[in-house]
mmCIF file of C-alpha atoms in Angstrom:
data_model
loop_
_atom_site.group_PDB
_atom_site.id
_atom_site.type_symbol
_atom_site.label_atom_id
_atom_site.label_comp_id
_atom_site.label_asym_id
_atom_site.label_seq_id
_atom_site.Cartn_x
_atom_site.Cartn_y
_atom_site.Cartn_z
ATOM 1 C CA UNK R 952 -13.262 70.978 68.151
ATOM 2 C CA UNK R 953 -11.707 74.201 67.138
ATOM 3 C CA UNK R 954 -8.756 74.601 64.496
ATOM 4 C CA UNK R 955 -6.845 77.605 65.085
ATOM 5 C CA UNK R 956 -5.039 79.242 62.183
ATOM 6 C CA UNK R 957 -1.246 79.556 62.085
ATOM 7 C CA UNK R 958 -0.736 83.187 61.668
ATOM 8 C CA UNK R 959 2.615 85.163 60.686
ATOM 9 C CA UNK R 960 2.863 85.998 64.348
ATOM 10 C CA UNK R 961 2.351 82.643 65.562
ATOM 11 C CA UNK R 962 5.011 81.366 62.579
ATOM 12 C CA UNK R 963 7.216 83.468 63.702
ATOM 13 C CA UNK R 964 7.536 82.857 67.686
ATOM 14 C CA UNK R 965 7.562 78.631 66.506
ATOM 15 C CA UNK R 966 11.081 79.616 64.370
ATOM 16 C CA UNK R 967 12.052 81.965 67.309
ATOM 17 C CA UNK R 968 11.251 78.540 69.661
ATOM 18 C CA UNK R 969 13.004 76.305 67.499
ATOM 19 C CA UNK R 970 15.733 78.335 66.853
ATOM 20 C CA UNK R 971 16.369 78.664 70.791
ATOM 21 C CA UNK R 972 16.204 74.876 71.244
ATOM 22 C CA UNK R 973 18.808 74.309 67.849
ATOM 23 C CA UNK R 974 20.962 77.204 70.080
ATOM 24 C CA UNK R 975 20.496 74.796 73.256
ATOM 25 C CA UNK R 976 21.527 71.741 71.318
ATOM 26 C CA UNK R 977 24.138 73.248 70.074
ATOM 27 C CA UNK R 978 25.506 74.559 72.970
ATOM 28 C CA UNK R 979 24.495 71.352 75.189
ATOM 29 C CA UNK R 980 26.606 69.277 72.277
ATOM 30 C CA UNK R 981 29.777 71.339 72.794
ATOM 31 C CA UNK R 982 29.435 70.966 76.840
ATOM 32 C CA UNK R 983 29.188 67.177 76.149
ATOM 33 C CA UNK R 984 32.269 67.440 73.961
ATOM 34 C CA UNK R 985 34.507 69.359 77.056
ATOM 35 C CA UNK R 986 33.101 66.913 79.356
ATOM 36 C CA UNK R 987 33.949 64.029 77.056
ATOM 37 C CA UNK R 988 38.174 65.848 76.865
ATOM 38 C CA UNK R 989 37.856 66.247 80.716
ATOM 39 C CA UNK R 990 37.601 63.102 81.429
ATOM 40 C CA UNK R 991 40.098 61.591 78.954
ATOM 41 C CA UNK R 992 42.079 64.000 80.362
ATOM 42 C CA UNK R 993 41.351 62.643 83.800
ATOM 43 C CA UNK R 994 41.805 59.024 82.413
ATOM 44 C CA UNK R 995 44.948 59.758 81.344
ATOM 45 C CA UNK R 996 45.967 62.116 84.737
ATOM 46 C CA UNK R 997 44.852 58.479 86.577
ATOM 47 C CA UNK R 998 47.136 56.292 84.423
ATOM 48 C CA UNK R 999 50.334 58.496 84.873
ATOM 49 C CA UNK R 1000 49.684 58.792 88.705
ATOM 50 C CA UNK R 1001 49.274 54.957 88.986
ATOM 51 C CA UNK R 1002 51.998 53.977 86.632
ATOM 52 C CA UNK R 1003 54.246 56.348 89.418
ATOM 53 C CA UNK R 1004 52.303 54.760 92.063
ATOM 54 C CA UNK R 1005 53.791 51.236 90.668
ATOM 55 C CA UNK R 1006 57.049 52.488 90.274
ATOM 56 C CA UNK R 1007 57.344 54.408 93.454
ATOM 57 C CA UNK R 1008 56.312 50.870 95.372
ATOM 58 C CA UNK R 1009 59.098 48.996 93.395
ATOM 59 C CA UNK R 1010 61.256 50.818 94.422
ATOM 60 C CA UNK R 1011 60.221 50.995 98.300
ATOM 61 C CA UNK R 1012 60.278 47.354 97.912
ATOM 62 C CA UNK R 1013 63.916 47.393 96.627
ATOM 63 C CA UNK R 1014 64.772 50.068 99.499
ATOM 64 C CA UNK R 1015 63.483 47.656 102.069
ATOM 65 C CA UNK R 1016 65.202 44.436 100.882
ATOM 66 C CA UNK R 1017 68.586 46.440 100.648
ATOM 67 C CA UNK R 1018 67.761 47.561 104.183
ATOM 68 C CA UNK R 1019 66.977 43.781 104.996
ATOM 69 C CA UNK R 1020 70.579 42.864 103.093
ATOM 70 C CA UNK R 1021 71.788 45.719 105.491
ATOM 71 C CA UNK R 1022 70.508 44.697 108.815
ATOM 72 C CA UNK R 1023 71.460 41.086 107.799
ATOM 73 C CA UNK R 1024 75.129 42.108 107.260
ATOM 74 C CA UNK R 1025 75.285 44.319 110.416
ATOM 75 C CA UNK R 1026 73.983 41.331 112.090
ATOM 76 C CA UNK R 1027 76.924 39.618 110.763
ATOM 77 C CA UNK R 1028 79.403 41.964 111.357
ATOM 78 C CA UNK R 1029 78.216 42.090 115.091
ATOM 79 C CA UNK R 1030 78.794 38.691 116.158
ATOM 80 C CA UNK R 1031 82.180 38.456 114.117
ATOM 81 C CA UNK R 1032 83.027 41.336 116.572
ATOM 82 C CA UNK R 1033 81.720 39.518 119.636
ATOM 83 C CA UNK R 1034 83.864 36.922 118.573
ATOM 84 C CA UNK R 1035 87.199 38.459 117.995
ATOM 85 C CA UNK R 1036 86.094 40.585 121.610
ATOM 86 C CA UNK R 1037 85.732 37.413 123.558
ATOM 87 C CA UNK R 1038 89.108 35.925 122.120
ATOM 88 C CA UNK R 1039 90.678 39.007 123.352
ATOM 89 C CA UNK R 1040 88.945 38.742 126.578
ATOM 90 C CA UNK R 1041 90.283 35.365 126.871
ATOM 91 C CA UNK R 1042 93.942 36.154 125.668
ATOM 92 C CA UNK R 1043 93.727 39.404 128.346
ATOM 93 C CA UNK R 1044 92.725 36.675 130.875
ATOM 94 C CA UNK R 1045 95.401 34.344 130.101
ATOM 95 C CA UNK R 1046 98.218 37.032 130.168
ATOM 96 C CA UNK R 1047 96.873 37.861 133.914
ATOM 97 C CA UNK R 1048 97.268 34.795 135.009
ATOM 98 C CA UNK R 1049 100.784 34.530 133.989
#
């Protein structure tokens, strides 16, 4: 088995290798860090949309039971009419005979 010397040379590309990978860190730490943001920013983008998701279906729901109360009402309203029509009907028919 051979031991090889360290020499200056040698010394110095290590610290040049070391000080590249402490640059890498370094600059893989700070792309962790703006990953880490972009995705609380992303957690709270998904909150907001869902919270107006939630609110948005309330108030579909609220649409369709006043359009329920509506149609119920018309519904109403309708055979009141048909009523009051066939009375007249009947009145009309009455006066003819006479």
């Amino acid at each position: 088995m051979t031991t090889e010397r360290w020499n200056d040379e040698m010394l110095d590309e290590l610290a040049s290798t070391v000080g590249e990978m402490r640059d890498s860190m370094t600059q893989m730490r700070e792309s962790i860090s703006e990953v880490k943001d972009s995705v609380d920013g992303l957690r709270v983008t998904a909150q907001a949309l869902l919270q107006v998701a939630a609110q948005t279906q309330q108030r579909m729901d609220m649409f369709e039971e006043e359009m329920d109360l509506i149609k119920q009402r018309q519904t109403e309203s309708d055979q009141r009419f048909n009523v009051l029509l066939e009375e007249v009907r009947f009145l009309i028919r009455g006066k003819q005979e006479d």
